[in-house]
Short mmCIF file of C-alpha atoms in Angstrom, two decimals:
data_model
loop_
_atom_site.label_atom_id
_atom_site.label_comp_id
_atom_site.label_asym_id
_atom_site.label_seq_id
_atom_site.Cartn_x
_atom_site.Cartn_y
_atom_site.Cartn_z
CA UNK A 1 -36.62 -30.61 -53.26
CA UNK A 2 -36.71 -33.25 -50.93
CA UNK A 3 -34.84 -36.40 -51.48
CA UNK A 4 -36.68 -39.18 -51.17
CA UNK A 5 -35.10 -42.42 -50.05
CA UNK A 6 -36.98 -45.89 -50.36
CA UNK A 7 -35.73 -48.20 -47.68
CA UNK A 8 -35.10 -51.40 -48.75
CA UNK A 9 -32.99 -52.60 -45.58
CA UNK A 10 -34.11 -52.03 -42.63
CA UNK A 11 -30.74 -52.98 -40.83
CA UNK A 12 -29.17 -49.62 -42.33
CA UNK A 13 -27.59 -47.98 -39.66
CA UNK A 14 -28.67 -44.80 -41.29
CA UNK A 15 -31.90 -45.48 -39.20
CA UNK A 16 -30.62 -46.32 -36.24
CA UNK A 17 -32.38 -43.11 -34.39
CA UNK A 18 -36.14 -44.55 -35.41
CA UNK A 19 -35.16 -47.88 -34.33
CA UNK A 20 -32.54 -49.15 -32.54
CA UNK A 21 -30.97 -46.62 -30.41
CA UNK A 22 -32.81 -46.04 -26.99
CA UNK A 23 -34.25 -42.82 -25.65
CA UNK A 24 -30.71 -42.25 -23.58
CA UNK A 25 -29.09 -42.70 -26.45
CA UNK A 26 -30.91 -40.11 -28.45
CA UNK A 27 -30.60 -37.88 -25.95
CA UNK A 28 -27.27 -37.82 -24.87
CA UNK A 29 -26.86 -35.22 -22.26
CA UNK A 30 -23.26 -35.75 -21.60
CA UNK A 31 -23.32 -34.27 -24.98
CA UNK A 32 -26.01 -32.28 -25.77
CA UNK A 33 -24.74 -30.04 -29.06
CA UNK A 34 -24.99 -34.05 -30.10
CA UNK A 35 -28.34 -35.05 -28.96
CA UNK A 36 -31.43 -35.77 -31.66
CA UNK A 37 -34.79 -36.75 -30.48
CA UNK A 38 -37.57 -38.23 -32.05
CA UNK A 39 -41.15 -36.25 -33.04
CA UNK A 40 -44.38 -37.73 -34.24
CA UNK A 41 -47.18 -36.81 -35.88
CA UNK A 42 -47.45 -33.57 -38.51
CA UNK A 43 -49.25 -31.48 -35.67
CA UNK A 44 -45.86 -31.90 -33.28
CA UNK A 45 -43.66 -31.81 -35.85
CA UNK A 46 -44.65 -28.57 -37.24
CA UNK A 47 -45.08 -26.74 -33.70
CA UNK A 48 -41.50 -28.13 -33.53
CA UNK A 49 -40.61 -25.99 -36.70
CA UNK A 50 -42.09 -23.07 -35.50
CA UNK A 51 -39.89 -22.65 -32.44
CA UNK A 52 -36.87 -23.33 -34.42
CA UNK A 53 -35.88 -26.90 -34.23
CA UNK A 54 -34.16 -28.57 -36.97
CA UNK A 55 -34.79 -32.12 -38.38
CA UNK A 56 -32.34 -33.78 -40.12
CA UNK A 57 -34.66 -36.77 -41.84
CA UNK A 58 -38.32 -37.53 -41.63
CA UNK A 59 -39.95 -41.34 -42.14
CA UNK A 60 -43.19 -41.60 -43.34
CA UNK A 61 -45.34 -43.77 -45.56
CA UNK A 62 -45.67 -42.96 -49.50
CA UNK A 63 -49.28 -41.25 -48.89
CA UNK A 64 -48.11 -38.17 -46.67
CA UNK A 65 -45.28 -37.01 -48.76
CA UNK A 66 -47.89 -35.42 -50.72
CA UNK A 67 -50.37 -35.35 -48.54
CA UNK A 68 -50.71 -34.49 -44.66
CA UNK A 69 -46.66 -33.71 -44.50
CA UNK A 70 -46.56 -31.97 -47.78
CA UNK A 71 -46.38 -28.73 -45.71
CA UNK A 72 -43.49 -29.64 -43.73
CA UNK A 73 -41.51 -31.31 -46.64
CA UNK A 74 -42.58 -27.63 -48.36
CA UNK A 75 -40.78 -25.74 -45.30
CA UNK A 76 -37.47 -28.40 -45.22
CA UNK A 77 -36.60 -28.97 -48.89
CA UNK A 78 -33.58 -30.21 -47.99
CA UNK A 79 -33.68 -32.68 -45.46
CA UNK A 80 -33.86 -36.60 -46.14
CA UNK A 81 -37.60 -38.34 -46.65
CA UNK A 82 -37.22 -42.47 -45.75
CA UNK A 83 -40.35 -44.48 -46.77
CA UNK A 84 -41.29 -47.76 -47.51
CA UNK A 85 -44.18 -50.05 -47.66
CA UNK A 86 -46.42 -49.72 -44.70
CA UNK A 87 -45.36 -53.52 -43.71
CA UNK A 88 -41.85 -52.58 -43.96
CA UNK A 89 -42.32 -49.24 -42.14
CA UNK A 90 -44.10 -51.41 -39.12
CA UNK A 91 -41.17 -54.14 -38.83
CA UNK A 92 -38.50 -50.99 -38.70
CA UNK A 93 -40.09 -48.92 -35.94
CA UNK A 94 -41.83 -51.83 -33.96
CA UNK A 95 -45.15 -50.74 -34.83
CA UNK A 96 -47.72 -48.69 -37.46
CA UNK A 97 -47.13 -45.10 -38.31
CA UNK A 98 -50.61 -44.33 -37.15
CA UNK A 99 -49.70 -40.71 -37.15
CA UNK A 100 -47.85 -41.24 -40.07
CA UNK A 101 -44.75 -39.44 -39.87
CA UNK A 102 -41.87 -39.22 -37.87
CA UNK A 103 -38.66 -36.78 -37.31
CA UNK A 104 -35.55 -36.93 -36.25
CA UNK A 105 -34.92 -33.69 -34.70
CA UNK A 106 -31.98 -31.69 -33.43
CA UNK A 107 -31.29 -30.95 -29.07
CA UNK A 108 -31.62 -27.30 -28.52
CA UNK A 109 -29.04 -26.26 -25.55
CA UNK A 110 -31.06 -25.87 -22.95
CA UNK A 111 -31.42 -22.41 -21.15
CA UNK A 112 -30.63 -21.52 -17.89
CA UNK A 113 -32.83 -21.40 -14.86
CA UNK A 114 -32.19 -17.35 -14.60
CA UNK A 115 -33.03 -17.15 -17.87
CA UNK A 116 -36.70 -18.96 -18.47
CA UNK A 117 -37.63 -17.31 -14.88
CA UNK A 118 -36.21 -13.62 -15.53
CA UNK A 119 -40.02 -12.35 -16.41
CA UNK A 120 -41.91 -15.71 -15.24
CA UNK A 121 -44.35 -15.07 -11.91
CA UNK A 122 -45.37 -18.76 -12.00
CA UNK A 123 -43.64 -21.44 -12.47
CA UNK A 124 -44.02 -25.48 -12.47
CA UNK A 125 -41.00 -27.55 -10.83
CA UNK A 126 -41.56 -31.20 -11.31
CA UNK A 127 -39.76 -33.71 -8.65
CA UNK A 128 -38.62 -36.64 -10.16
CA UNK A 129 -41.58 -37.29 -12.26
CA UNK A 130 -40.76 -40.46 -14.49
CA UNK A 131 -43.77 -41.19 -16.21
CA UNK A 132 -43.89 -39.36 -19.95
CA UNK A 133 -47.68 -39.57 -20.11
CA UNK A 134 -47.68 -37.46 -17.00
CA UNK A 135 -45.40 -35.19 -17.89
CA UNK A 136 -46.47 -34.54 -21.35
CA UNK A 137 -49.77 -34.09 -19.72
CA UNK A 138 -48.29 -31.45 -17.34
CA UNK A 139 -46.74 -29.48 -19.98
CA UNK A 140 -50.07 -29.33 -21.71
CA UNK A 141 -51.73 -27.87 -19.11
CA UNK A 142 -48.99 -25.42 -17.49
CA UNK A 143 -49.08 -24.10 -21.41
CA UNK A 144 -52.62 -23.51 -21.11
CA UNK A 145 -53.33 -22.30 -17.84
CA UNK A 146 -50.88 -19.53 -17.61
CA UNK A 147 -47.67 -21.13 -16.11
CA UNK A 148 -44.72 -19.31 -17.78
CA UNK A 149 -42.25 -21.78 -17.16
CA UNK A 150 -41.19 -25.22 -16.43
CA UNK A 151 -38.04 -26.56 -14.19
CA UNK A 152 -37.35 -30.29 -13.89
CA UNK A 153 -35.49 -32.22 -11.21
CA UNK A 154 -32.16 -34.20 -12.44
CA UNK A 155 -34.52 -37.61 -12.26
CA UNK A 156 -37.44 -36.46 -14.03
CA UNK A 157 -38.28 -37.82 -17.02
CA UNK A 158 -37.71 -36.11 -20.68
CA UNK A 159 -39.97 -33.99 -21.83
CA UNK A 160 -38.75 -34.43 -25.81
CA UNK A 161 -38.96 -38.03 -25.54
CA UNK A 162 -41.34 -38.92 -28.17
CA UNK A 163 -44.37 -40.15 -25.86
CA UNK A 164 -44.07 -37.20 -23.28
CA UNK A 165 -43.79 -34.80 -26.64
CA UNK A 166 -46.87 -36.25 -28.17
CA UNK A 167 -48.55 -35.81 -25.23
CA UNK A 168 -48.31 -32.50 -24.83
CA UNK A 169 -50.00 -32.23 -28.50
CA UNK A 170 -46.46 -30.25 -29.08
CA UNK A 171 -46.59 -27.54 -26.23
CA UNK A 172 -43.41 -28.49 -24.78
CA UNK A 173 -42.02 -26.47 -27.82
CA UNK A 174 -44.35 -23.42 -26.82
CA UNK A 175 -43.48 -23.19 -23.22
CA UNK A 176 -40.01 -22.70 -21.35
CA UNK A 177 -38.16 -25.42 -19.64
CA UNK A 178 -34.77 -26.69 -18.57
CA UNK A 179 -33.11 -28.63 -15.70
CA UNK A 180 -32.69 -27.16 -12.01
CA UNK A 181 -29.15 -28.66 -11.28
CA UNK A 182 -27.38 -31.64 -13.02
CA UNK A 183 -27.50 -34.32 -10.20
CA UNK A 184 -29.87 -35.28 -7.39
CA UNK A 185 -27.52 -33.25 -4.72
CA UNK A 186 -28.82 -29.74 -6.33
CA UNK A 187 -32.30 -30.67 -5.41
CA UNK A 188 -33.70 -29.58 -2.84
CA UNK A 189 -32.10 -27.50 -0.76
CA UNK A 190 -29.46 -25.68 -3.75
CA UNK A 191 -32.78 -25.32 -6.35
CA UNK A 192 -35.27 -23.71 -3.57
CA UNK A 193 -32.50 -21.66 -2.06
CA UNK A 194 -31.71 -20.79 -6.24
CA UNK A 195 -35.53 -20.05 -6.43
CA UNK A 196 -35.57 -17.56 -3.74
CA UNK A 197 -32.93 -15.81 -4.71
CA UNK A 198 -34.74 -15.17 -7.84
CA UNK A 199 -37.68 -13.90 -5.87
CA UNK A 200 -40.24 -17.14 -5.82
CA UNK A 201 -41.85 -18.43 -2.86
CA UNK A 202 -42.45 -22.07 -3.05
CA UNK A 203 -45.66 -24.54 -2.89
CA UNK A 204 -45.26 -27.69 -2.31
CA UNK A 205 -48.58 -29.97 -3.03
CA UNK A 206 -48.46 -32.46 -0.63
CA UNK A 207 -51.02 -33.77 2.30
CA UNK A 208 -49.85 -32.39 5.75
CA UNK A 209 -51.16 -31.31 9.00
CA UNK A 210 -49.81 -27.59 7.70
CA UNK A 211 -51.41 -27.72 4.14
CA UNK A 212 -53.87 -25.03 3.14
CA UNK A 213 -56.10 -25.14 0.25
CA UNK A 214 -54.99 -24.49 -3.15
CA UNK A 215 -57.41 -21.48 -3.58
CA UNK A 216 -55.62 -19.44 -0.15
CA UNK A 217 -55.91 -15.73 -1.16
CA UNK A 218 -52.26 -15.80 0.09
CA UNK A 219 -51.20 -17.52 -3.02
CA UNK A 220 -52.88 -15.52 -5.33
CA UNK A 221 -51.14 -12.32 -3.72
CA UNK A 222 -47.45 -13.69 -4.18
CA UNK A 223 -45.81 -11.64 -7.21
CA UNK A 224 -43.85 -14.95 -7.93
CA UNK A 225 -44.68 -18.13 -7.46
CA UNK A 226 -43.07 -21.94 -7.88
CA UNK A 227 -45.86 -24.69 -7.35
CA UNK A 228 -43.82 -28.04 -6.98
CA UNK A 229 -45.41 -31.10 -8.50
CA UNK A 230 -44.23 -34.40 -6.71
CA UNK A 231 -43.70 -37.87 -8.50
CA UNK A 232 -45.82 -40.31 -9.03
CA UNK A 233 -47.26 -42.78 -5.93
CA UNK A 234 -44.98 -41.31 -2.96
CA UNK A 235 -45.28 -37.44 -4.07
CA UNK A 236 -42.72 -35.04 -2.91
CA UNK A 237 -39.59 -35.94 -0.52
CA UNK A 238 -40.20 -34.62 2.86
CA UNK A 239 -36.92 -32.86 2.59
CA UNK A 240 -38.68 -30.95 -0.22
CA UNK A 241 -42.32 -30.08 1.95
CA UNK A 242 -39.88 -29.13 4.49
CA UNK A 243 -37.86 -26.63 2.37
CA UNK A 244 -41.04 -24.84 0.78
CA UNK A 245 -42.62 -21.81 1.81
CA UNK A 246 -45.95 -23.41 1.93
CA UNK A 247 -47.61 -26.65 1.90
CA UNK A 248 -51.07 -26.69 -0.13
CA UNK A 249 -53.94 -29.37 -0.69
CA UNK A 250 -56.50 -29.60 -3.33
CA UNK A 251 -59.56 -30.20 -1.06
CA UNK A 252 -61.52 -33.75 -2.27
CA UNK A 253 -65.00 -35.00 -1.64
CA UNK A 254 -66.10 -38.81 -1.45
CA UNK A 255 -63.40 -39.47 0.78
CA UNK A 256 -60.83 -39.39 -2.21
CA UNK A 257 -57.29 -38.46 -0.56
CA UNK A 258 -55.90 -37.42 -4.37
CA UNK A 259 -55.84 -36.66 -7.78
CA UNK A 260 -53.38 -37.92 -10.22
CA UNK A 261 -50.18 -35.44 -10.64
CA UNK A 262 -51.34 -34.27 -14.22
CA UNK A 263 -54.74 -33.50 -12.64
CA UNK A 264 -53.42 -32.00 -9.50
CA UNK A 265 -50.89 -30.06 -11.90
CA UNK A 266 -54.13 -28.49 -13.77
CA UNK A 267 -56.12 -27.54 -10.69
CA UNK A 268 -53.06 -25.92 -9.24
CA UNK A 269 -52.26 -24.13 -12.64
CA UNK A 270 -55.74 -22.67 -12.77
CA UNK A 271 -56.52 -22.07 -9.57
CA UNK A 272 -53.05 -19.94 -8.52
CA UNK A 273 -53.17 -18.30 -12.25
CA UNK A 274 -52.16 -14.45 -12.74
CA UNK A 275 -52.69 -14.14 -16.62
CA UNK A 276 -56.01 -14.03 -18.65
CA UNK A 277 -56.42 -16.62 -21.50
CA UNK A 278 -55.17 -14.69 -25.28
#
């Protein structure tokens, strides 16, 4: 049975990780058998729980306990419920629980690269993508559209932070993922190099005088491919279009030179896809 804790000071440091600490702070990769992040909403929360994670408390207003989270508090009997007045909820977490509840979950370590690629033929790398809307947005749709994993540059932005994890309605807990190197020096030349000595050919998305459309047969033939995803507003580093294998463009109409990454992401997904749909 859960215990149920009413909060009646908001200053306890006990819940520090829904309020005061910051999303590097959560994370903390320097330590990561140490790092917690934060999941909202019931839907996230339990695709979280069904790949394993751990929560050590929830926070939620009075109604969900035994209603919308009464499943997950029926699957963690013994992990900590905070709640409080919905007032008191708002003025602890900066704003209302409009999904109601929230978890402190546990950092997975991470798996290799070798590891998430050793039966992937395509593959997402995202280049220093900092916005969590777009990345959550990417995960969605490389779990969708057949992309069996996920590598992220060192300066990309987390894909458990809670806005890029609600995003993704909870896929980045479906798909694989990790890091390609630890610092900006393993990108690009060490992580293509890494790639093709696990047997992908690379695709950069970018504009060039070299670019062929994203529907070339010759991308559908590769056995393995890694379709890199630039950041947002300046796109990929030409170090990076230099270093790939190919360059491709998603051909526009009304004079429209680009989509937004997430959308460019999707087209690319679909378009290069091997697998059917379960």
């Amino acid at each position: 049975m859960n215990e149920i804790i009413e909060i009646h000071d908001i200053s306890d440091p006990t819940l520090d990780a829904y309020a005061r600490l910051t999303e590097h702070q959560l994370r903390n990769r320097l330590e990561p058998e140490k790092g917690i992040f934060i999941a909202e909403s019931t839907t996230v929360i339990m695709l979280a729980l069904d790949a394993g994670y751990r929560p050590t408390s929830f926070l939620m207003e009075r109604k969900h306990i035994c209603g919308s989270a009464a499943a997950i508090l029926e699957r963690c009997p013994d992990v900590p419920v905070y709640t409080a007045d919905d007032a008191v909820l708002a003025s602890l977490t900066g704003f209302a629980l409009s999904r109601g509840v929230l978890a402190v979950m546990r950092r997975p370590m991470l798996p290799t690269v070798e590891e998430i690629c050793a039966d992937a033929r395509r593959i997402a790398v995202l280049e220093n993508i900092v916005d969590a809307t777009n990345v959550g947005a990417i995960v969605r749709s490389a779990a969708a559209l057949g992309v069996d994993a996920l590598l992220l540059t060192p300066s990309c932005c987390d894909p458990l932070i809670r806005r890029a994890a609600r995003v993704s309605m909870g896929t980045v807990f479906q798909i694989p993922w990790t890091y390609i190197g630890q610092t900006p020096a393993d990108w690009p030349h060490v992580g293509i190099d890494r790639l093709h000595a696990l047997g992908f050919r690379t695709a950069a998305l970018a504009l060039t005088d070299r670019s062929v459309p994203i529907d070339h047969p010759a991308l559908k033939k590769e056995e393995r491919l890694a379709l890199i995803l630039g950041t947002e507003g300046t796109g990929l580093t030409d170090e990076t279009i230099r270093c790939a294998d190919y360059t491709v463009k998603i051909p526009m109409f009304h004079r429209v030179d680009s989509l937004n990454v997430a959308a460019a992401g999707a087209v690319a997904f679909w378009e290069t896809r091997v697998r059917q749909a379960d």
